[in-house]
PDB file of C-alpha atoms in Angstrom:
ATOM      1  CA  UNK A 283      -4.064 -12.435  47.489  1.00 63.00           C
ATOM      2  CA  UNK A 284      -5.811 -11.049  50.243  1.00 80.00           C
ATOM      3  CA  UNK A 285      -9.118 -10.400  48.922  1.00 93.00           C
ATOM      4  CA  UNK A 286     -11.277  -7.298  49.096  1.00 96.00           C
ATOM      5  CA  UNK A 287     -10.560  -5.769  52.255  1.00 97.00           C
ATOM      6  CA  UNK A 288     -13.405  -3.530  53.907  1.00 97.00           C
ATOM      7  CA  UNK A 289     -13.243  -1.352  57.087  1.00 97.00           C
ATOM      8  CA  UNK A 290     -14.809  -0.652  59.686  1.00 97.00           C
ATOM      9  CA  UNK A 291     -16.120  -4.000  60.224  1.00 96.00           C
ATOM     10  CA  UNK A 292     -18.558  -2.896  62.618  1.00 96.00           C
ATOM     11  CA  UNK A 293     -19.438   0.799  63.078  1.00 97.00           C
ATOM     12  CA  UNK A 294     -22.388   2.331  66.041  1.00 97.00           C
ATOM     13  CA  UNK A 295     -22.963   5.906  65.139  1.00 97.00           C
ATOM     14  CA  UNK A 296     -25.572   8.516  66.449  1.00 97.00           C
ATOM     15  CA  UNK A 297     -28.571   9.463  64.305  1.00 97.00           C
ATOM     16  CA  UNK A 298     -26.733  12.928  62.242  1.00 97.00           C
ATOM     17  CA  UNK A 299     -23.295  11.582  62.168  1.00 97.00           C
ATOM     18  CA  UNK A 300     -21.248  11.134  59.181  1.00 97.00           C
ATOM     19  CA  UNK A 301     -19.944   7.177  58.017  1.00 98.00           C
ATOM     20  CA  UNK A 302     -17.100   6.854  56.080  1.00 98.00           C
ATOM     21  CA  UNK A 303     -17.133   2.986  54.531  1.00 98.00           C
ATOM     22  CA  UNK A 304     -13.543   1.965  53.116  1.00 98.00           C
ATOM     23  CA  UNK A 305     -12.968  -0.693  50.758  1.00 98.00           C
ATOM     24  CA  UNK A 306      -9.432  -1.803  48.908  1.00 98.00           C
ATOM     25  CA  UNK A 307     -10.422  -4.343  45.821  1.00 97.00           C
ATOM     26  CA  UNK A 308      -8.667  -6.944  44.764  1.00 96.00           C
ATOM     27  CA  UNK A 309      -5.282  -5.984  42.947  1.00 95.00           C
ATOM     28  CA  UNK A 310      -6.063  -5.510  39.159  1.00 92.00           C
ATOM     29  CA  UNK A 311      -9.581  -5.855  39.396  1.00 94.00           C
ATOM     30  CA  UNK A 312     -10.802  -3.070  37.276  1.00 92.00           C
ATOM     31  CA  UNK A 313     -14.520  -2.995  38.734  1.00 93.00           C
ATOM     32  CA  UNK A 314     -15.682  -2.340  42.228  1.00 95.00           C
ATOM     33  CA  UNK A 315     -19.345  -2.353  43.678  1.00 95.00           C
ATOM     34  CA  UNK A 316     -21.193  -1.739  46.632  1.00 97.00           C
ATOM     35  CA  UNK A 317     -24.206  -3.205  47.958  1.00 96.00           C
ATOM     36  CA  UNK A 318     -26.336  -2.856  50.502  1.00 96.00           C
ATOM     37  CA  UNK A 319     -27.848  -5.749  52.365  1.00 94.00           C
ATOM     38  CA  UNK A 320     -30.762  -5.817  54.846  1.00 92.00           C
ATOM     39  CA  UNK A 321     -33.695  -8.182  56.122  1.00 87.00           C
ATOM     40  CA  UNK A 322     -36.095  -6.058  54.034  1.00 87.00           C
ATOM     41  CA  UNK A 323     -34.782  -5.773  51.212  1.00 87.00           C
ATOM     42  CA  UNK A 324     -32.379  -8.033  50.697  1.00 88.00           C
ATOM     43  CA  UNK A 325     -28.714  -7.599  48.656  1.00 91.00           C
ATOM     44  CA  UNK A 326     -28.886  -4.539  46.386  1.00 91.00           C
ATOM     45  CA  UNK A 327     -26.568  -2.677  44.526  1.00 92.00           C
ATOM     46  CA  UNK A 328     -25.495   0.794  45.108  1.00 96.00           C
ATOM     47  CA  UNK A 329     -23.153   2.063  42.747  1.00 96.00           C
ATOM     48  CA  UNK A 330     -20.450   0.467  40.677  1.00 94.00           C
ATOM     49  CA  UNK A 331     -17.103   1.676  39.338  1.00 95.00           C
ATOM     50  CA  UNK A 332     -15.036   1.016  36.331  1.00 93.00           C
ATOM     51  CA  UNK A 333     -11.627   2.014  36.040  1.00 94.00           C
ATOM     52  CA  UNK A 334     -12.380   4.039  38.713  1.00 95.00           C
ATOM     53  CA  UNK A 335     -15.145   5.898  37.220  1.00 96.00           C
ATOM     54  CA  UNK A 336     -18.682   5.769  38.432  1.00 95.00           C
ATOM     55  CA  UNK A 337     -20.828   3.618  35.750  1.00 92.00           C
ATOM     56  CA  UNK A 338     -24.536   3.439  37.553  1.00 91.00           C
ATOM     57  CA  UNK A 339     -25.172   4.675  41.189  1.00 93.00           C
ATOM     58  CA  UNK A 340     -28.920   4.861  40.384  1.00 92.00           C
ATOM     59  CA  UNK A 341     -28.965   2.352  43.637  1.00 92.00           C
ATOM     60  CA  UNK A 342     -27.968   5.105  45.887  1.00 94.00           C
ATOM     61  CA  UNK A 343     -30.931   5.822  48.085  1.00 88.00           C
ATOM     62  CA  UNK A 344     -30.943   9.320  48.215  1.00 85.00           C
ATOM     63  CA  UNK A 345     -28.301  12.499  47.948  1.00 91.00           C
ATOM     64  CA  UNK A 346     -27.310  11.771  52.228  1.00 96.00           C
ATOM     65  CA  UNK A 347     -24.748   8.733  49.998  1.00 97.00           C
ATOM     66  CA  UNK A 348     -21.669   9.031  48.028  1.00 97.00           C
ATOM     67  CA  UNK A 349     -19.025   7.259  46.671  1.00 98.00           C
ATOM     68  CA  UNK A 350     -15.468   7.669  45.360  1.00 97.00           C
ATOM     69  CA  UNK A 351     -13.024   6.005  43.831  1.00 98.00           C
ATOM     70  CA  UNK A 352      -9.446   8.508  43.857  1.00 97.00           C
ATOM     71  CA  UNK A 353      -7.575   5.616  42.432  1.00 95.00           C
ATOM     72  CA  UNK A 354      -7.408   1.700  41.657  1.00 95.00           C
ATOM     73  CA  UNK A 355      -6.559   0.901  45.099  1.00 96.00           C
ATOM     74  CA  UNK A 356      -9.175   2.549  46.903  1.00 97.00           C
ATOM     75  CA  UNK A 357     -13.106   3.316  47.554  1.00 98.00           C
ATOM     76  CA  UNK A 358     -15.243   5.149  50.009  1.00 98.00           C
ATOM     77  CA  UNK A 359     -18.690   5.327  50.557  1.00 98.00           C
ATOM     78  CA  UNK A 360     -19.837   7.685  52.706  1.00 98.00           C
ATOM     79  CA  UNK A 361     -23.277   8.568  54.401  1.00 97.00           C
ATOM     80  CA  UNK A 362     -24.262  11.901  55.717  1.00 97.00           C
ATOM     81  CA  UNK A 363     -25.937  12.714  57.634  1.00 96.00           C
ATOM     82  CA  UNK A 364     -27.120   8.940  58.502  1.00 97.00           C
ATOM     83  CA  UNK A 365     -30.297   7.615  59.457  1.00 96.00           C
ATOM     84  CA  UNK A 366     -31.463   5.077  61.664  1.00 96.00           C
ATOM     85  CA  UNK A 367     -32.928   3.293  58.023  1.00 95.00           C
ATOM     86  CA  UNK A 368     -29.181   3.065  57.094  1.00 96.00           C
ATOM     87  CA  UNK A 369     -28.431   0.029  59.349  1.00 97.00           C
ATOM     88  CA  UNK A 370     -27.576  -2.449  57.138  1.00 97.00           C
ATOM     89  CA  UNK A 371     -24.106  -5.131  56.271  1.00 97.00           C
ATOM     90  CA  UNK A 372     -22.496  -2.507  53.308  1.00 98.00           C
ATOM     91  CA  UNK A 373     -20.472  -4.518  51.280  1.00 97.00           C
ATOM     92  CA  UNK A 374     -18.104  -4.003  48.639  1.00 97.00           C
ATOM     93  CA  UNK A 375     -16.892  -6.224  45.467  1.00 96.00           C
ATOM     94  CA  UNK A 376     -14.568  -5.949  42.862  1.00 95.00           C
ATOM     95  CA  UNK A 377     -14.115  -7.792  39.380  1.00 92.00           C
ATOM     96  CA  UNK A 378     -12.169  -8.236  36.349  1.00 87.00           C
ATOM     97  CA  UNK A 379     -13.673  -6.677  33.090  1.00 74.00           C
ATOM     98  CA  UNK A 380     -14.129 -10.036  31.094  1.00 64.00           C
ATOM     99  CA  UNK A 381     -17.405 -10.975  30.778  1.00 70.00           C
ATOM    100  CA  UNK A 382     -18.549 -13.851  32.903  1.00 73.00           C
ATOM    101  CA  UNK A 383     -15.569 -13.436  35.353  1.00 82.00           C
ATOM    102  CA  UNK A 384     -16.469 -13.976  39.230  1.00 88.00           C
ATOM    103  CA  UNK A 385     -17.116 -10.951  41.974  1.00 91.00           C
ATOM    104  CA  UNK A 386     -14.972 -11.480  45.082  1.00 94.00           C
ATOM    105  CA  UNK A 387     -16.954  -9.391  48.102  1.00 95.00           C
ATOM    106  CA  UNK A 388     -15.039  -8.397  51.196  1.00 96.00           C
ATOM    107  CA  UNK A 389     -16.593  -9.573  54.681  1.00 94.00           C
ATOM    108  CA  UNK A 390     -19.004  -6.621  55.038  1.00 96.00           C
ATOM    109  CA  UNK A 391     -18.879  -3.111  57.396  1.00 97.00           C
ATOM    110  CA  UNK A 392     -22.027  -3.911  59.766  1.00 96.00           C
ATOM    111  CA  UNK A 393     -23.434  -0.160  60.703  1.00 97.00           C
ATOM    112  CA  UNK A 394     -25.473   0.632  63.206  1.00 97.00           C
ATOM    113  CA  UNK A 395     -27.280   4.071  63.598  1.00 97.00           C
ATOM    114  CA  UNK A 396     -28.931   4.770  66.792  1.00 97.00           C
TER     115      UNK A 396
ATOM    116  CA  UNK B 194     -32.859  -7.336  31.088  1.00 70.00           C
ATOM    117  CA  UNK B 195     -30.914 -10.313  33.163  1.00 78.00           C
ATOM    118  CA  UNK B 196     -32.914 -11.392  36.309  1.00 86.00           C
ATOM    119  CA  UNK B 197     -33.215 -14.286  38.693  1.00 90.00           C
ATOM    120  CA  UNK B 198     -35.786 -15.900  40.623  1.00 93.00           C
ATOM    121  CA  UNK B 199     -34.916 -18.752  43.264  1.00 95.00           C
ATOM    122  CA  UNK B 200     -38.454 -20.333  44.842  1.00 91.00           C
ATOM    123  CA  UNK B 201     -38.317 -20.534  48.328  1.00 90.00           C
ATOM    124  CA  UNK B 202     -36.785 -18.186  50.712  1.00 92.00           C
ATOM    125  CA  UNK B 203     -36.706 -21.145  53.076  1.00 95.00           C
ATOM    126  CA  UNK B 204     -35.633 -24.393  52.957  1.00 97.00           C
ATOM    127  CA  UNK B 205     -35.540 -27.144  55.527  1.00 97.00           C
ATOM    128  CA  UNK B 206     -33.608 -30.141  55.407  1.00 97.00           C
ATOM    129  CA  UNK B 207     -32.564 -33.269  57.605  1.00 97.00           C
ATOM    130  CA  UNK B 208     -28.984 -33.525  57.993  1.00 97.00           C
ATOM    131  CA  UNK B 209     -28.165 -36.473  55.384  1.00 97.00           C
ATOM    132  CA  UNK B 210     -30.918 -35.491  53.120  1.00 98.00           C
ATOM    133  CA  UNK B 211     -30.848 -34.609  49.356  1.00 97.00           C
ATOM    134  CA  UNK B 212     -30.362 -30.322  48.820  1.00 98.00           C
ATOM    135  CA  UNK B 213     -31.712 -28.882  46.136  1.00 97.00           C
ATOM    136  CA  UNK B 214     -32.284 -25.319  45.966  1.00 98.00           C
ATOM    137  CA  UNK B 215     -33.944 -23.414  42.915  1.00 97.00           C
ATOM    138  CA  UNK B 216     -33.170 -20.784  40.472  1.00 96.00           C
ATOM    139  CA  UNK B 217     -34.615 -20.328  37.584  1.00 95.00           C
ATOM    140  CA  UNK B 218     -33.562 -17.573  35.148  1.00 92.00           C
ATOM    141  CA  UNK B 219     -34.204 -14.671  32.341  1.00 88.00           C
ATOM    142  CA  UNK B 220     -31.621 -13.796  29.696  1.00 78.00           C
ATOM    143  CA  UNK B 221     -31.871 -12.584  26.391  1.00 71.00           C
ATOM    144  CA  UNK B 222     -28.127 -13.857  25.702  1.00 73.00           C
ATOM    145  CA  UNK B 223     -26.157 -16.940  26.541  1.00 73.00           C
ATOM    146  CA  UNK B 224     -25.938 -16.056  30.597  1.00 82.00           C
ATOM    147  CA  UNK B 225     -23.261 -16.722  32.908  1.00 89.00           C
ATOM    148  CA  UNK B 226     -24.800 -18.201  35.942  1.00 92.00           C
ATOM    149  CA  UNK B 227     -23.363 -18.294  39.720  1.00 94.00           C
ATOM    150  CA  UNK B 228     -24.253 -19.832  43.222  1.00 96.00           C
ATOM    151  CA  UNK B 229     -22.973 -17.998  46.267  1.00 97.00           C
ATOM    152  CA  UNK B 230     -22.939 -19.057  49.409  1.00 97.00           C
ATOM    153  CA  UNK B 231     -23.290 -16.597  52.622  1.00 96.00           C
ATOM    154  CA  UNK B 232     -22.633 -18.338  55.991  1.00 94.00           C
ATOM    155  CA  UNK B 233     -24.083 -15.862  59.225  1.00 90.00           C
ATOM    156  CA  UNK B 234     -22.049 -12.962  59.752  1.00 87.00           C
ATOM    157  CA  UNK B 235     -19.680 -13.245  56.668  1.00 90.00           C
ATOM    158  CA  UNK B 236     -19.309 -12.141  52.668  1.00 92.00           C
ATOM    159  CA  UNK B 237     -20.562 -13.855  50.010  1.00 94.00           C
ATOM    160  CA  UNK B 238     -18.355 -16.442  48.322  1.00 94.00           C
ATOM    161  CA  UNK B 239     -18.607 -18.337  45.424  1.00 94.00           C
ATOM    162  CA  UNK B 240     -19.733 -22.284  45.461  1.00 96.00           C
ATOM    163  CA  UNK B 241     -19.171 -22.817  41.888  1.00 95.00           C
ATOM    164  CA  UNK B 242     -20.298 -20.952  37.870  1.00 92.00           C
ATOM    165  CA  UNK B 243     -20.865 -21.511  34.670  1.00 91.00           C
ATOM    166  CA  UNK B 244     -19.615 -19.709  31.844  1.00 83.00           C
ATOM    167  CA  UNK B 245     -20.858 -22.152  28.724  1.00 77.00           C
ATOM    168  CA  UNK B 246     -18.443 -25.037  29.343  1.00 75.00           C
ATOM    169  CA  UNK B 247     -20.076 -28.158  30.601  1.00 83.00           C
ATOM    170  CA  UNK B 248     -23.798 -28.504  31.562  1.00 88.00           C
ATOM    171  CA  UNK B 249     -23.073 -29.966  34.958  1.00 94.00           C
ATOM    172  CA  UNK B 250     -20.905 -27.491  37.034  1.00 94.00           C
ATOM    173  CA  UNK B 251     -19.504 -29.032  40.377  1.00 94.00           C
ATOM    174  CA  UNK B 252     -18.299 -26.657  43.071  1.00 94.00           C
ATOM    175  CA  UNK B 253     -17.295 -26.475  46.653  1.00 93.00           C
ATOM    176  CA  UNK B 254     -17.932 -28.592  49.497  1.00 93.00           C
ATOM    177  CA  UNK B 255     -19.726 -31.200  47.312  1.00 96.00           C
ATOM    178  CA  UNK B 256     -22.241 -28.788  45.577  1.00 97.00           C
ATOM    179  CA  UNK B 257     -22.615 -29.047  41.958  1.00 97.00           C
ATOM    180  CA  UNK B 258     -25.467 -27.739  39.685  1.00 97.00           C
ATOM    181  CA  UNK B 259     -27.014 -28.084  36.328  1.00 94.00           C
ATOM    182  CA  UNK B 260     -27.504 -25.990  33.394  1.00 93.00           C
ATOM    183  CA  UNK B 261     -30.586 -26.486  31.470  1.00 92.00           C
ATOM    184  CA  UNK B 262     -31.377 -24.099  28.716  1.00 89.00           C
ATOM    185  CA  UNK B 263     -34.870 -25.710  27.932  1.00 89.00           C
ATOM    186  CA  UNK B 264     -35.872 -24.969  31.366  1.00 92.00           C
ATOM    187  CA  UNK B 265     -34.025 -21.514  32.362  1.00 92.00           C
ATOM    188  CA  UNK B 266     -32.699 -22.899  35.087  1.00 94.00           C
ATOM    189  CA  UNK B 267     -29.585 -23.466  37.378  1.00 95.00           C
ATOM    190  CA  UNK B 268     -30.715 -25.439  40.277  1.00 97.00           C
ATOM    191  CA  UNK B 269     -28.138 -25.831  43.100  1.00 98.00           C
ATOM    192  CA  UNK B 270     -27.889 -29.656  44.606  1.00 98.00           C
ATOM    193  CA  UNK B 271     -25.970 -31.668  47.120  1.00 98.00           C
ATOM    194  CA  UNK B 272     -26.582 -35.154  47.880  1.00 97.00           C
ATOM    195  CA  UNK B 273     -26.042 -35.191  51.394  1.00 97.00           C
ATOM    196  CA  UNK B 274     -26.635 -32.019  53.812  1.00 97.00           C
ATOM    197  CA  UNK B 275     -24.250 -31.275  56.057  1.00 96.00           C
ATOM    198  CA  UNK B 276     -24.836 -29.008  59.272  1.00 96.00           C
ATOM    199  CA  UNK B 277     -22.430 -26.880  57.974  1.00 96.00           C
ATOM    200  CA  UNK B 278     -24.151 -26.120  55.061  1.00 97.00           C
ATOM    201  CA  UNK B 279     -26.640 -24.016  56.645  1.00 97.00           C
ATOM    202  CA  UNK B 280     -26.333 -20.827  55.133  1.00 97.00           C
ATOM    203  CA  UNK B 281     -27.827 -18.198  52.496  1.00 97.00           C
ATOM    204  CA  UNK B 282     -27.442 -18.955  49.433  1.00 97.00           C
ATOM    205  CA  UNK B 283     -27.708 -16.347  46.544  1.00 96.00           C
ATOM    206  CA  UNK B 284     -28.020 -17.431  42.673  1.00 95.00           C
ATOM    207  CA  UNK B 285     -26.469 -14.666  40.203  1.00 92.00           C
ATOM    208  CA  UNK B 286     -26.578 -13.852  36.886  1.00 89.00           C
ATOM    209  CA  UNK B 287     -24.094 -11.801  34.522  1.00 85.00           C
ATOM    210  CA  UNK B 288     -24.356  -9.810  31.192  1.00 76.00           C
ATOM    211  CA  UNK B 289     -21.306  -9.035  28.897  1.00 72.00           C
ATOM    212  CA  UNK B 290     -22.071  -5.791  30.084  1.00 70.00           C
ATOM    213  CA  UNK B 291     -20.262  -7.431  33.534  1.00 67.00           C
ATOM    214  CA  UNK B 292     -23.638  -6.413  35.655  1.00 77.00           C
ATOM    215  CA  UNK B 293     -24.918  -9.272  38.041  1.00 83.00           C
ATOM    216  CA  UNK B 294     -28.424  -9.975  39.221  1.00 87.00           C
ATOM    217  CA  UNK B 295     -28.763 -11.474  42.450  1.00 90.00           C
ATOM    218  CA  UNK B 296     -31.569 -13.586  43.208  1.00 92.00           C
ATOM    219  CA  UNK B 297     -32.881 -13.109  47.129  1.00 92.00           C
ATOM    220  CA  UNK B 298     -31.635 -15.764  48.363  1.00 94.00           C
ATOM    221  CA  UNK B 299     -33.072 -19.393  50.006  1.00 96.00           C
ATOM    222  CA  UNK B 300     -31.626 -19.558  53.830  1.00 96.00           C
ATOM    223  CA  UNK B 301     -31.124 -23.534  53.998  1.00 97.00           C
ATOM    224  CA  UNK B 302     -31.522 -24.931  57.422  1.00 97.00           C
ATOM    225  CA  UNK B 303     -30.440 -28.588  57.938  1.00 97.00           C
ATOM    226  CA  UNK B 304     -32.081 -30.120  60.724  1.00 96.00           C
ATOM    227  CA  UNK B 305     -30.066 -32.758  62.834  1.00 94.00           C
TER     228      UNK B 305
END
């Protein structure tokens, strides 16, 4: 399998932009998450999906993030307009539904806002 | 609630040297506990788990750790540090509700 895959890897933006994050779990995994890691503050999550639906984003900083899910395949989080504060490694995970069962992460979109 | 706690952001080793990294825990149910390892500039991945099977849980690259109920904790060890074990390493803990709690991580340095 090739594991959660994540893109950009690495991502510079201007202060105002918009950042689309991409992430495409694991094949069959049912849940997906996103985190957030920083110096600060550490790893914290975001938002998490089951079955595509959104379960708890009460994570998400503030109404400038978002985060879909269209299908099983597939998940964006977005920022806009981004901050300087968002520079941070986002990184997605994804999960079977049994209880006790391991989260994979992908290798992490490293975003820079200038 | 489910939550973590691993003492010491910082631990220092001598290459050769005994690891033993921390975690103690809070669940109100039998918990499933996991040690993740982050090396610089990559994902977390998982060293090893336990889900209620045996008590002592051996993982990857000679890291093993042991459940103790009495004592709420899950403390990571190796016997012998290896430069490349110099990393982050995060302790976790899941609910049947499937959330995890990370702990915030001990960065272990191993000193030649």
């Amino acid at each position: 399998d090739a594991g959660v895959i994540q893109s950009p890897r690495h991502e510079v933006t201007e202060m105002g932009q918009e950042v689309t994050l991409r992430c495409k779990p694991i094949s069959g995994h049912d849940y997906l998450f996103w985190y957030r890691q920083t110096m600060m503050r550490g790893l914290e999550l975001l938002i998490y999906f089951n079955n595509n639906v959104p379960i708890d984003d009460s994570g998400m900083p503030e109404d400038r993030f978002s985060a879909k899910m269209p299908n099983a395949s597939f998940s964006t989080l977005k920022i806009q307009p981004s901050e300087p504060r968002d520079s941070a490694v986002y990184f997605c995970a994804s999960s079977f539904t049994v209880s006790g069962n391991t989260i994979y992460f992908g290798e992490g979109s490293w975003l820079t806002v200038v | 609630a489910q939550s973590v706690t691993q003492l010491g952001s910082h631990v220092s080793v001598s290459e050769g040297a005994l690891v033993l990294l921390r975690c103690n825990y809070s669940s109100s149910v039998p918990p499933y506990l996991f040690w993740y390892v982050q090396y610089p500039n990559q994902g977390l991945q998982l060293l090893l788990k336990y889900t209620s099977a045996a008590t002592l849980v051996k993982g990857i690259n000679g890291f093993e750790a042991e459940f103790k109920k009495s004592e709420t904790s899950f403390h990571l060890t190796k016997p012998s540090a290896h430069m490349s074990d110099a990393a982050e390493y995060f302790c976790a803990v899941s609910d049947p509700g499937n959330q995890f709690y990370f702990g915030t991580g001990t960065s272990l340095t191993v000193i030649p």
